[in-house]
PDB file of C-alpha atoms in Angstrom:
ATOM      1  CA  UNK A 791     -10.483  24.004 -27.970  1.00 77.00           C
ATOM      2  CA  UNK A 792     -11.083  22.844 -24.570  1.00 83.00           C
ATOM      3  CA  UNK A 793      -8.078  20.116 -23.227  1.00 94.00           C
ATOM      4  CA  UNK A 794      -9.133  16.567 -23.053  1.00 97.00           C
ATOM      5  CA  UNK A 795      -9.719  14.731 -19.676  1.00 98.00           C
ATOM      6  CA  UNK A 796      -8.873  11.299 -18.042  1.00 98.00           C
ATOM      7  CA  UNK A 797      -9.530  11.392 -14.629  1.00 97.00           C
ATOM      8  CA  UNK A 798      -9.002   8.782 -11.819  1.00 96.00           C
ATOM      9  CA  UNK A 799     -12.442   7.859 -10.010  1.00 95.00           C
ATOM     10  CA  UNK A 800     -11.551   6.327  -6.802  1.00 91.00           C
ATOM     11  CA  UNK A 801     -10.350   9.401  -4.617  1.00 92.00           C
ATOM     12  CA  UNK A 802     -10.848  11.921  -7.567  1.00 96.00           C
ATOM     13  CA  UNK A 803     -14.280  11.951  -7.971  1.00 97.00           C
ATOM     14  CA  UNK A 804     -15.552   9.289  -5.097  1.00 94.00           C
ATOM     15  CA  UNK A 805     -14.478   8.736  -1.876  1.00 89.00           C
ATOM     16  CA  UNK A 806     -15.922   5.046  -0.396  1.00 82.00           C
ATOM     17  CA  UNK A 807     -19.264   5.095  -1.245  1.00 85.00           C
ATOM     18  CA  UNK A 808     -19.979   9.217  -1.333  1.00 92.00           C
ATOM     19  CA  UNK A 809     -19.101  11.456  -4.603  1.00 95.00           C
ATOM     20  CA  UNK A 810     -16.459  14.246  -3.533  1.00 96.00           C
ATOM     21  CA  UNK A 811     -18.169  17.328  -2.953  1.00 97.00           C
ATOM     22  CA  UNK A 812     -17.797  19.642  -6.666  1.00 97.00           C
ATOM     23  CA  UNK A 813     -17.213  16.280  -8.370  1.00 97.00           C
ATOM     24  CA  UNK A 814     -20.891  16.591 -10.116  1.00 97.00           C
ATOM     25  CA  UNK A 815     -20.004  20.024 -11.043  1.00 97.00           C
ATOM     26  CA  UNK A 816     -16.882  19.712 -12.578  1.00 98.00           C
ATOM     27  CA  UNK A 817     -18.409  16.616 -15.030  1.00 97.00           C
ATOM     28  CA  UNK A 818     -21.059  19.397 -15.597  1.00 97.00           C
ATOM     29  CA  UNK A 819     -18.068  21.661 -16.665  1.00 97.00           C
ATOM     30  CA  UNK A 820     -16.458  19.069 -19.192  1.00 97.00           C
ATOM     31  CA  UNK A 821     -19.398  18.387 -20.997  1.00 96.00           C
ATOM     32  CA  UNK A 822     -20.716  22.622 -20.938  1.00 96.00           C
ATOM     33  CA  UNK A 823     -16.956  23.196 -22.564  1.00 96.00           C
ATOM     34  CA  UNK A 824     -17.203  20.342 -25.634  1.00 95.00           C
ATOM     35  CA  UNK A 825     -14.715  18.952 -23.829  1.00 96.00           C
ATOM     36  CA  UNK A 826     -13.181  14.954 -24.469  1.00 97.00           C
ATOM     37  CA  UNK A 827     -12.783  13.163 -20.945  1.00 98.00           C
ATOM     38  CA  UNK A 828     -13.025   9.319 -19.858  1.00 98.00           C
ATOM     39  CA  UNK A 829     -13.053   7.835 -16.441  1.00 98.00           C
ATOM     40  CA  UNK A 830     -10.405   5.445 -15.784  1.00 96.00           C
ATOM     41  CA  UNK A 831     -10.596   3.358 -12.923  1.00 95.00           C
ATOM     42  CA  UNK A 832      -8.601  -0.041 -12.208  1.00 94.00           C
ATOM     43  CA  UNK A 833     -11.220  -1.294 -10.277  1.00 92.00           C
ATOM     44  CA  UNK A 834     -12.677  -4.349 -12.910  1.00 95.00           C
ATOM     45  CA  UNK A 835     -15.569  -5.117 -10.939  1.00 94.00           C
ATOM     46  CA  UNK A 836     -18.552  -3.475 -12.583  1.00 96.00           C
ATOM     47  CA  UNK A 837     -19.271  -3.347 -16.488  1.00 97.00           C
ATOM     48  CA  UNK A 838     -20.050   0.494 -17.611  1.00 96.00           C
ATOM     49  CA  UNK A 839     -23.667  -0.093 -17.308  1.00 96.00           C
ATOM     50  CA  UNK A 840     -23.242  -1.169 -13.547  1.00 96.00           C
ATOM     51  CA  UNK A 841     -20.527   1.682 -12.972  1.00 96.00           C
ATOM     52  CA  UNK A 842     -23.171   4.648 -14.100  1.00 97.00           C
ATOM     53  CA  UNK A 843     -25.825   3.514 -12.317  1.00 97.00           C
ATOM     54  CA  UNK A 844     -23.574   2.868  -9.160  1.00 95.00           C
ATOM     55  CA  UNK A 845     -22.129   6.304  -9.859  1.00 97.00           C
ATOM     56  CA  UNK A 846     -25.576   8.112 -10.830  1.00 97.00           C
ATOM     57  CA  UNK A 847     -27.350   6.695  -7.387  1.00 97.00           C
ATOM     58  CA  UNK A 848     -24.699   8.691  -5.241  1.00 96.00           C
ATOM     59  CA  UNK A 849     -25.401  12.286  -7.429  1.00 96.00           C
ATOM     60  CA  UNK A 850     -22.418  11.885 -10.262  1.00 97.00           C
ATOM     61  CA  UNK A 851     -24.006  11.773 -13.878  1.00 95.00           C
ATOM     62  CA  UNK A 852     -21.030  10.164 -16.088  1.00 97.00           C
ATOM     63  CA  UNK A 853     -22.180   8.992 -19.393  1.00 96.00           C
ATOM     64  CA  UNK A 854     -21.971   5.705 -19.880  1.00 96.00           C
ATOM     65  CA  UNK A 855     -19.319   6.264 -22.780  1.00 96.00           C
ATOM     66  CA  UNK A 856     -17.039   8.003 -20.745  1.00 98.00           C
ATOM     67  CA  UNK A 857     -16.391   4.755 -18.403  1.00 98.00           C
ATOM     68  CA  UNK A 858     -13.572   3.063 -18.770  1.00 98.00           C
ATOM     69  CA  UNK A 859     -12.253   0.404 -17.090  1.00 97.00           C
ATOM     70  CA  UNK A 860      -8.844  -1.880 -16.856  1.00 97.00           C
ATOM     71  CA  UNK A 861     -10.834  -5.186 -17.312  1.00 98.00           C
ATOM     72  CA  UNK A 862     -12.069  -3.278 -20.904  1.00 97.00           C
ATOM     73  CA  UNK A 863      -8.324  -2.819 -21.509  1.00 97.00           C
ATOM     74  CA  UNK A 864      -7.550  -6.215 -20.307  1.00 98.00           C
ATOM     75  CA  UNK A 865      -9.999  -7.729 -23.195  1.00 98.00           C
ATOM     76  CA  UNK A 866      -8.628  -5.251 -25.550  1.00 96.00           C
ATOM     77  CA  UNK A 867      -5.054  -6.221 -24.972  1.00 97.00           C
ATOM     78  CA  UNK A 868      -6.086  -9.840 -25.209  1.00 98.00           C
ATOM     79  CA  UNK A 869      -7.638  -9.389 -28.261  1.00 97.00           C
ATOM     80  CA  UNK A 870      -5.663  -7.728 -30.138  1.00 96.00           C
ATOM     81  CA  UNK A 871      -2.240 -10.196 -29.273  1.00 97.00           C
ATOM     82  CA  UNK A 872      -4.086 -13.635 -29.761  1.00 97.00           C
ATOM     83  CA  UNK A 873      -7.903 -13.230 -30.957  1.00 98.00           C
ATOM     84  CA  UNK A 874     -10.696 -15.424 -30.247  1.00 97.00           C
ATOM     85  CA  UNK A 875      -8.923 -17.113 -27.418  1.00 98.00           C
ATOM     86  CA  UNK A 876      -9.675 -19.031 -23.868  1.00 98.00           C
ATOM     87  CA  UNK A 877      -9.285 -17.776 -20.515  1.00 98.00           C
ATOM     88  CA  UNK A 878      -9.853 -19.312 -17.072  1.00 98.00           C
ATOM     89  CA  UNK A 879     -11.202 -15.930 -15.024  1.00 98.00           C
ATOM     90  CA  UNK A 880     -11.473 -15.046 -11.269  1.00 98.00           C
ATOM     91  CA  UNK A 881     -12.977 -11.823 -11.147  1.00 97.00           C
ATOM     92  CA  UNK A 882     -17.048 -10.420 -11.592  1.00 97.00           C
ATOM     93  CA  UNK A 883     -19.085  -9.222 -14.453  1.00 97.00           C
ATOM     94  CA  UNK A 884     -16.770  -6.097 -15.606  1.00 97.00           C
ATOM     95  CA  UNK A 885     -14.337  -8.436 -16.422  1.00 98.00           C
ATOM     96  CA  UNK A 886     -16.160 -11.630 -17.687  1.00 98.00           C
ATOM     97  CA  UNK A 887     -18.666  -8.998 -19.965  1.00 98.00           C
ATOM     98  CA  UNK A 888     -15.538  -7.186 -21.317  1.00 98.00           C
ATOM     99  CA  UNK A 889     -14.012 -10.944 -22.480  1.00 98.00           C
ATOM    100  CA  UNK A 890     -16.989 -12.041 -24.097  1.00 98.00           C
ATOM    101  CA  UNK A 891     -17.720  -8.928 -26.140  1.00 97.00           C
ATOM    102  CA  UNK A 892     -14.365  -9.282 -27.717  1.00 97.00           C
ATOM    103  CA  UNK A 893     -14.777 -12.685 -28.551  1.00 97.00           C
ATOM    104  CA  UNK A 894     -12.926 -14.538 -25.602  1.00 98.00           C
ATOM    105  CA  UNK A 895     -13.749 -17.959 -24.657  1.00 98.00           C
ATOM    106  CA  UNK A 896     -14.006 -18.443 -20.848  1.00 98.00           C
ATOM    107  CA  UNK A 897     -13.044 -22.095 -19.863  1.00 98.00           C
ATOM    108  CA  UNK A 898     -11.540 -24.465 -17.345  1.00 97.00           C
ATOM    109  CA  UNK A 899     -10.395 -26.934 -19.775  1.00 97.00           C
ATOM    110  CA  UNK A 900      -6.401 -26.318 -20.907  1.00 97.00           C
ATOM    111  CA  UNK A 901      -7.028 -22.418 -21.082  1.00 98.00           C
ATOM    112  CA  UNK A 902      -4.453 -19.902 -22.837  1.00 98.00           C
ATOM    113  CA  UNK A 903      -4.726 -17.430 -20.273  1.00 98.00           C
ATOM    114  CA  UNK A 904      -5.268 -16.939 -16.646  1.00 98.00           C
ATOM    115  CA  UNK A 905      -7.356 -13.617 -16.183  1.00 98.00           C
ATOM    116  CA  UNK A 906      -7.110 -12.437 -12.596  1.00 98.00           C
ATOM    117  CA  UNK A 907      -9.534  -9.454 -11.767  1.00 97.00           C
ATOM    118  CA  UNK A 908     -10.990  -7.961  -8.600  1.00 93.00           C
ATOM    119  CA  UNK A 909     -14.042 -10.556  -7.147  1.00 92.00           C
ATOM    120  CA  UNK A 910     -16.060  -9.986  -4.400  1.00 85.00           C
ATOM    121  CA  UNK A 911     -15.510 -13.544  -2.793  1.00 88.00           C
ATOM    122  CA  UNK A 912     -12.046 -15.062  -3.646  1.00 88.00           C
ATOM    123  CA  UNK A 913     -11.912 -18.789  -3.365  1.00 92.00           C
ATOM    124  CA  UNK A 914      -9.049 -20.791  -2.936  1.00 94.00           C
ATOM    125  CA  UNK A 915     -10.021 -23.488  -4.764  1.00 96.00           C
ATOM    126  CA  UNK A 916     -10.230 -21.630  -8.342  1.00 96.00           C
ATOM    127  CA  UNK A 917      -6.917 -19.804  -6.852  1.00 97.00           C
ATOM    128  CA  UNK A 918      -5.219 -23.065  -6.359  1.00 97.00           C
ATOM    129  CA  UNK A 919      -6.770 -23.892 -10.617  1.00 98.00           C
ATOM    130  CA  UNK A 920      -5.730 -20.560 -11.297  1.00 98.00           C
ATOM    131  CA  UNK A 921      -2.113 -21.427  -9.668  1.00 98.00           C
ATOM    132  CA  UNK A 922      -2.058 -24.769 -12.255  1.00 98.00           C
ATOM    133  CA  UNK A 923      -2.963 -23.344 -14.934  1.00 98.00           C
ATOM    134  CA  UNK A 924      -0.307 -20.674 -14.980  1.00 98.00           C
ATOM    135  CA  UNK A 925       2.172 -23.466 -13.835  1.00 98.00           C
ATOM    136  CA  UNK A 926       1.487 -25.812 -16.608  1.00 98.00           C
ATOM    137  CA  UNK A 927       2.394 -22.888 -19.383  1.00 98.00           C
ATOM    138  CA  UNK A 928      -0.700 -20.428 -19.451  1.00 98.00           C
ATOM    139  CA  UNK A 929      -0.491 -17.112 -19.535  1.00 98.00           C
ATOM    140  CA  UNK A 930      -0.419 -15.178 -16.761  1.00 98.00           C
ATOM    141  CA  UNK A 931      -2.438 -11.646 -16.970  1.00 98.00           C
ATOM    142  CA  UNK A 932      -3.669  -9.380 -14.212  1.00 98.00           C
ATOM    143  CA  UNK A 933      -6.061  -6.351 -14.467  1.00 98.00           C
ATOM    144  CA  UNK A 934      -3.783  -4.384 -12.353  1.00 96.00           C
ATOM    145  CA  UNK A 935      -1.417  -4.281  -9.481  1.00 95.00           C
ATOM    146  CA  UNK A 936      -2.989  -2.940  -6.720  1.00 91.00           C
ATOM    147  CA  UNK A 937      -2.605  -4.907  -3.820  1.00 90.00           C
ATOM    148  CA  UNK A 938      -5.323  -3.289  -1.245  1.00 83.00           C
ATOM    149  CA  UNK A 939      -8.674  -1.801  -2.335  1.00 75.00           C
ATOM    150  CA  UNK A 940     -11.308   0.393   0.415  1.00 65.00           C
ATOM    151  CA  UNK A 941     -13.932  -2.295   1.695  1.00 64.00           C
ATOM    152  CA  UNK A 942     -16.889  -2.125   4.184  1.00 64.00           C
ATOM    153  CA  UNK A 943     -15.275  -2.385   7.658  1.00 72.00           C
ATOM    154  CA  UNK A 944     -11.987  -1.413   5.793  1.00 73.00           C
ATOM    155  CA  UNK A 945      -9.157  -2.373   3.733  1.00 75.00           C
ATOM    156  CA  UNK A 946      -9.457  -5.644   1.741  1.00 80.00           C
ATOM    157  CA  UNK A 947      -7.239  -7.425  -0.783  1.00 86.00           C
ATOM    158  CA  UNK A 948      -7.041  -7.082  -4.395  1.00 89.00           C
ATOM    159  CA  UNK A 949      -5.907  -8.182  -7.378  1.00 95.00           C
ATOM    160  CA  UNK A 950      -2.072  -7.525  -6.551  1.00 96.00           C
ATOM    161  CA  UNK A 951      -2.492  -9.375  -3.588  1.00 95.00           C
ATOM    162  CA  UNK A 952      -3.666 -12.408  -5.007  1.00 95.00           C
ATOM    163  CA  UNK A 953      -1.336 -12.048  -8.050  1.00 97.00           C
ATOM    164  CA  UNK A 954       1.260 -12.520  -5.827  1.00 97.00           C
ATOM    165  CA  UNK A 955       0.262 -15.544  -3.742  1.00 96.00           C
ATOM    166  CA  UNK A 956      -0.048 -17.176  -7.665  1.00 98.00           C
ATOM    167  CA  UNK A 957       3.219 -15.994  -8.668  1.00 98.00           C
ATOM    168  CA  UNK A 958       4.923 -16.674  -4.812  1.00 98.00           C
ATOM    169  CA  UNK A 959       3.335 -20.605  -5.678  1.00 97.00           C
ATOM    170  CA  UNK A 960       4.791 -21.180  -9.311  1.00 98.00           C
ATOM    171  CA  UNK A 961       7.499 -18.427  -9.995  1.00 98.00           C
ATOM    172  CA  UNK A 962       5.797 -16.490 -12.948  1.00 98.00           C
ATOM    173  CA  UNK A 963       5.244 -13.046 -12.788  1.00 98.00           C
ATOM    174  CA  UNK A 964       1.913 -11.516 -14.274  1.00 98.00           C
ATOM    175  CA  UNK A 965       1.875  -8.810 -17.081  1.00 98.00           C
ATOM    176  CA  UNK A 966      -0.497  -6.004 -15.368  1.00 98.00           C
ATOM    177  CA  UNK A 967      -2.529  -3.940 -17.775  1.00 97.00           C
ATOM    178  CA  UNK A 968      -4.084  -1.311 -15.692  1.00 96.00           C
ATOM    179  CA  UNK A 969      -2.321   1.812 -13.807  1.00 95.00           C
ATOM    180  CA  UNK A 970       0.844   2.476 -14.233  1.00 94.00           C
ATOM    181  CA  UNK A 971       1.105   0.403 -17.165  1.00 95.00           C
ATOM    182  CA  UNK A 972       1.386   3.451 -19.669  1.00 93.00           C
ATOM    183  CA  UNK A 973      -0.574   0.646 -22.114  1.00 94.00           C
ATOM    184  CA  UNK A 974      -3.693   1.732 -20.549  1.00 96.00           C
ATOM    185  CA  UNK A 975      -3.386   5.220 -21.204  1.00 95.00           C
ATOM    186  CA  UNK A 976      -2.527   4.495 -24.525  1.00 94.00           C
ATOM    187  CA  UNK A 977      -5.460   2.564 -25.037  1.00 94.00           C
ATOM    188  CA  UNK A 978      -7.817   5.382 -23.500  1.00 95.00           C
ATOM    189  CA  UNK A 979      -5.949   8.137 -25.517  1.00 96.00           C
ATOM    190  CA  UNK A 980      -6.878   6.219 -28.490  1.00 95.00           C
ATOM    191  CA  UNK A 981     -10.744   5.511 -27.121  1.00 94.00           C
ATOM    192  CA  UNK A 982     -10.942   9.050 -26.942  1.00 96.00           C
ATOM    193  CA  UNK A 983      -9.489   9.893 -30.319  1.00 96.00           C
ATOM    194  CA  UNK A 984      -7.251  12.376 -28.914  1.00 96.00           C
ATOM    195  CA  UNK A 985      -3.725  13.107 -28.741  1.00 95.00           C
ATOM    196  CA  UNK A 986      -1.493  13.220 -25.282  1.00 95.00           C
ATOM    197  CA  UNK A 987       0.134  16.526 -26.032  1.00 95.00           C
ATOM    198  CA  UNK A 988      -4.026  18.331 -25.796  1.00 96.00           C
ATOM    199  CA  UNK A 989      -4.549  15.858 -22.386  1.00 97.00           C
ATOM    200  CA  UNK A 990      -4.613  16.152 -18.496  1.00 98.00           C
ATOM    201  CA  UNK A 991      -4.540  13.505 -15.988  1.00 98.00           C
ATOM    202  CA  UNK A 992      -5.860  13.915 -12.775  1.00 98.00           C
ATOM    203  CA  UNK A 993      -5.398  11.936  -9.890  1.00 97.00           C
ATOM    204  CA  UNK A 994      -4.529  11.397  -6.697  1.00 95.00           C
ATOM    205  CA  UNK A 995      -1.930   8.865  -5.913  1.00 93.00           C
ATOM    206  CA  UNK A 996       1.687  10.088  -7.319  1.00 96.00           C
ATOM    207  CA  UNK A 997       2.345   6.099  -7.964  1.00 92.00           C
ATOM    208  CA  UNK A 998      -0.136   5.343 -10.508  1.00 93.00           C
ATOM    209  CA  UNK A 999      -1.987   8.337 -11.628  1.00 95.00           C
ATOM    210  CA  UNK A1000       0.538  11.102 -11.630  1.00 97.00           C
ATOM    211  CA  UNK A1001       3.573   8.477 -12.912  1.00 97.00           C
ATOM    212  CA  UNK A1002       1.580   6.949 -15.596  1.00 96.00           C
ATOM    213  CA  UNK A1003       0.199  10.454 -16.817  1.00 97.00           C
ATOM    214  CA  UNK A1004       3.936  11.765 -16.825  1.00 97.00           C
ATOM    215  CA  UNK A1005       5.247   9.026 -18.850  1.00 95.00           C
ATOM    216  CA  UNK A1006       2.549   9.312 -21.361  1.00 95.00           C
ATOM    217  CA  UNK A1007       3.428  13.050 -22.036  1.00 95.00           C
ATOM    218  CA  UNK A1008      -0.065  14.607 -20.054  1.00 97.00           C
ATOM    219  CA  UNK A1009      -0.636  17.964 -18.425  1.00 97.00           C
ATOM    220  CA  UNK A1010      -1.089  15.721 -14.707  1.00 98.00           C
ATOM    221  CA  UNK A1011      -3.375  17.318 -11.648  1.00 98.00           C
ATOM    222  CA  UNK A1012      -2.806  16.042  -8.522  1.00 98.00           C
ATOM    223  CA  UNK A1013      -6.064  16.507  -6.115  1.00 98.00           C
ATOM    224  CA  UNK A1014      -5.793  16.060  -2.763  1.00 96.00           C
ATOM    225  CA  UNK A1015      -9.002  14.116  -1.352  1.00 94.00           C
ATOM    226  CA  UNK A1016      -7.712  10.778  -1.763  1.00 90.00           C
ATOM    227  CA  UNK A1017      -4.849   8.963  -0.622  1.00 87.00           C
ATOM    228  CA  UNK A1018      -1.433  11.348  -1.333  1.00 93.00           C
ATOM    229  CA  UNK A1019      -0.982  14.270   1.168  1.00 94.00           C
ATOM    230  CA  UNK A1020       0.676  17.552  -0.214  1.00 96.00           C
ATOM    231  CA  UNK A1021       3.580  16.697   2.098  1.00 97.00           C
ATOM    232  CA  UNK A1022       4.007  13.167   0.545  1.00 96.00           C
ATOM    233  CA  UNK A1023       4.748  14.812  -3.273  1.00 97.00           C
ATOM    234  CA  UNK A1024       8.454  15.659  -2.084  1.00 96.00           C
ATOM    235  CA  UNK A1025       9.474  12.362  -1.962  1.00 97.00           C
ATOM    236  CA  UNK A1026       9.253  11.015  -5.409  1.00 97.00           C
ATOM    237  CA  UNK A1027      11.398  11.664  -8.509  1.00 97.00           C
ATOM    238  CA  UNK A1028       8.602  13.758 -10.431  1.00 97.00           C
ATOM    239  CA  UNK A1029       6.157  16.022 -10.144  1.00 97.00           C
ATOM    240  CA  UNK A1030       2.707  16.777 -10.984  1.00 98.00           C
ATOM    241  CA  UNK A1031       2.030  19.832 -13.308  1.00 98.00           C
ATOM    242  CA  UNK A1032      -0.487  21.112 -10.595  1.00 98.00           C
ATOM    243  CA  UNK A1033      -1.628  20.377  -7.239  1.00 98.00           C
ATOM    244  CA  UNK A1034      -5.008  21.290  -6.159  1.00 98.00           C
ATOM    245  CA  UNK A1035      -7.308  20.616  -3.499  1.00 97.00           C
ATOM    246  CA  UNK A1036      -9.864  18.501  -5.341  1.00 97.00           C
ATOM    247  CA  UNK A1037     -12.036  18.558  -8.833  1.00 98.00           C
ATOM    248  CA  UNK A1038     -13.759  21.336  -7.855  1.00 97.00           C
ATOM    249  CA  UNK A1039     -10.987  23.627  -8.377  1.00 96.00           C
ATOM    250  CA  UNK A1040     -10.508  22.414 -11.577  1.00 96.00           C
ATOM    251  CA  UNK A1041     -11.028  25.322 -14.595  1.00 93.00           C
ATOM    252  CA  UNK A1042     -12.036  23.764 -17.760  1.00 90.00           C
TER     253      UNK A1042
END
C-alpha cells in the first residue's frame, strides 16, 4: 500500500500566485498510486470550493476533498468542545462557511467566542469589539499563529499579528488551532482515516511543517522552494526524515 500524504500548500506546491513547477505531477502521482493525501494549509481565507478553483486556474487539479483548511479545524474544534455556540468573527468566507456548517452562531451580541482568521481588510473598529469581547470573558481562539503572510507588493500581516495586538490590549493569550498545533494533524489524520505510523508530511518551513509532522509520529519531507534554505536545517533541535529539492522529486 502506497503511504498516505499531507502536504503543506503555500511553498510546497504554490509559490505566490504560480504552482511550483512538478507540483501538478506529483498530485497526478498520489492519485495514479491509490494513494490517501490532504492539503493542509493555515491560510483560512477561502472555503474548499474557492481553494480548487483558485488552485485549478493556475494548472494544480486538487480534488475538492483533499482541501483542508485550519478555519475547517477551527469549526471542528469548536464544535466538538461547546456545540451550537456564538462567535464574533474577523476573518472571510473559509472561516465564516466552516462555522455555519457546524452549527455556529455568528453574533455581536455577548458572544462565547472570539474567532480571529485571516481577512483581506482588517478594521480596527471590529478589532477594538474583538479586543472587548475577549476582555469581558469570551473566548479567545485563533486559526493559527502566523504572524506575516506573502501579499501583492509584499509581506502583509496575519492572523498572529493581530492576535497579538488583542492579547498586548487585554492580557489573554489565544489558543491557536492550526500549524504547529499537533491538534490539526490529528484532526486531518482522522479526516483521512489513516494512521500516523503509514503518513508523510511535507513541507517547507522546519517551524511548523517539519515540527508538527515530527511530533505527530510522520515520515516528514522537507522541500526546498519555499521559505527554509538547506543551510537553515542545522540550527534546530530535529530533523526532517528527508530533504529534497521540491515535490517533484517526490517517489510515491
Amino acid at each position: 500500500m502506497p503511504k498516505n500524504y499531507i502536504c503543506d500548500m503555500d511553498g510546497v506546491l504554490v509559490f505566490g500566485s504560480q504552482a511550483i513547477p512538478g507540483a501538478n505531477e506529483f498530485i497526478q502521482r498520489l492519485q495514479a498510486a491509490g494513494a490517501k493525501f490532504l492539503v493542509l494549509t493555515n491560510n483560512s481565507l477561502y472555503t474548499q470550493r474557492d481553494l480548487h478553483v483558485r488552485l485549478a486556474r493556475i494548472g494544480l487539479d486538487v480534488p475538492i476533498t483533499a482541501l483542508y483548511t485550519s478555519a475547517m479545524a477551527t469549526a471542528q474544534f469548536l464544535a466538538a468542545q461547546h456545540p451550537g455556540g456564538s462567535a464574533y468573527v474577523i476573518g472571510e468566507a473559509g472561516l465564516t462557511t466552516a462555522l455555519h456548517d457546524t452549527g455556529y452562531i455568528i453574533t455581536d451580541q455577548n458572544p462565547e467566542y472570539v474567532v480571529l482568521g485571516e481577512t483581506l481588510s482588517y478594521s480596527f473598529e471590529r478589532i477594538t469589539q474583538a479586543m472587548r469581547f475577549v476582555a469581558a470573558g469570551a473566548r479567545f481562539i485563533a486559526t493559527n499563529p502566523d504572524v506575516s503572510g506573502p501579499g501583492e507588493g509584499g509581506m502583509v500581516p496575519a492572523t498572529g499579528a493581530v492576535a497579538a495586538m488583542i492579547s498586548a490590549a487585554t492580557g489573554v493569550k489565544p489558543y491557536y488551532i492550526g500549524k504547529p498545533n499537533p491538534l490539526i494533524m490529528r484532526t486531518a489524520l482522522r479526516t483521512l482515516n489513516v494512521h500516523s505510523e503509514d503518513s508523510v508530511m511535507v513541507g517547507d518551513r522546519m517551524d511548523t511543517d517539519i515540527i508538527i509532522g515530527t511530533e505527530a509520529g510522520l515520515e516528514t519531507i522537507l522541500v526546498l522552494t519555499g521559505v527554509t534554505r538547506r543551510e537553515d536545517v542545522a540550527q534546530y533541535p530535529y530533523r526532517p526524515t528527508h530533504i529534497l529539492d521540491s515535490v517533484a522529486s517526490i517517489e510515491v
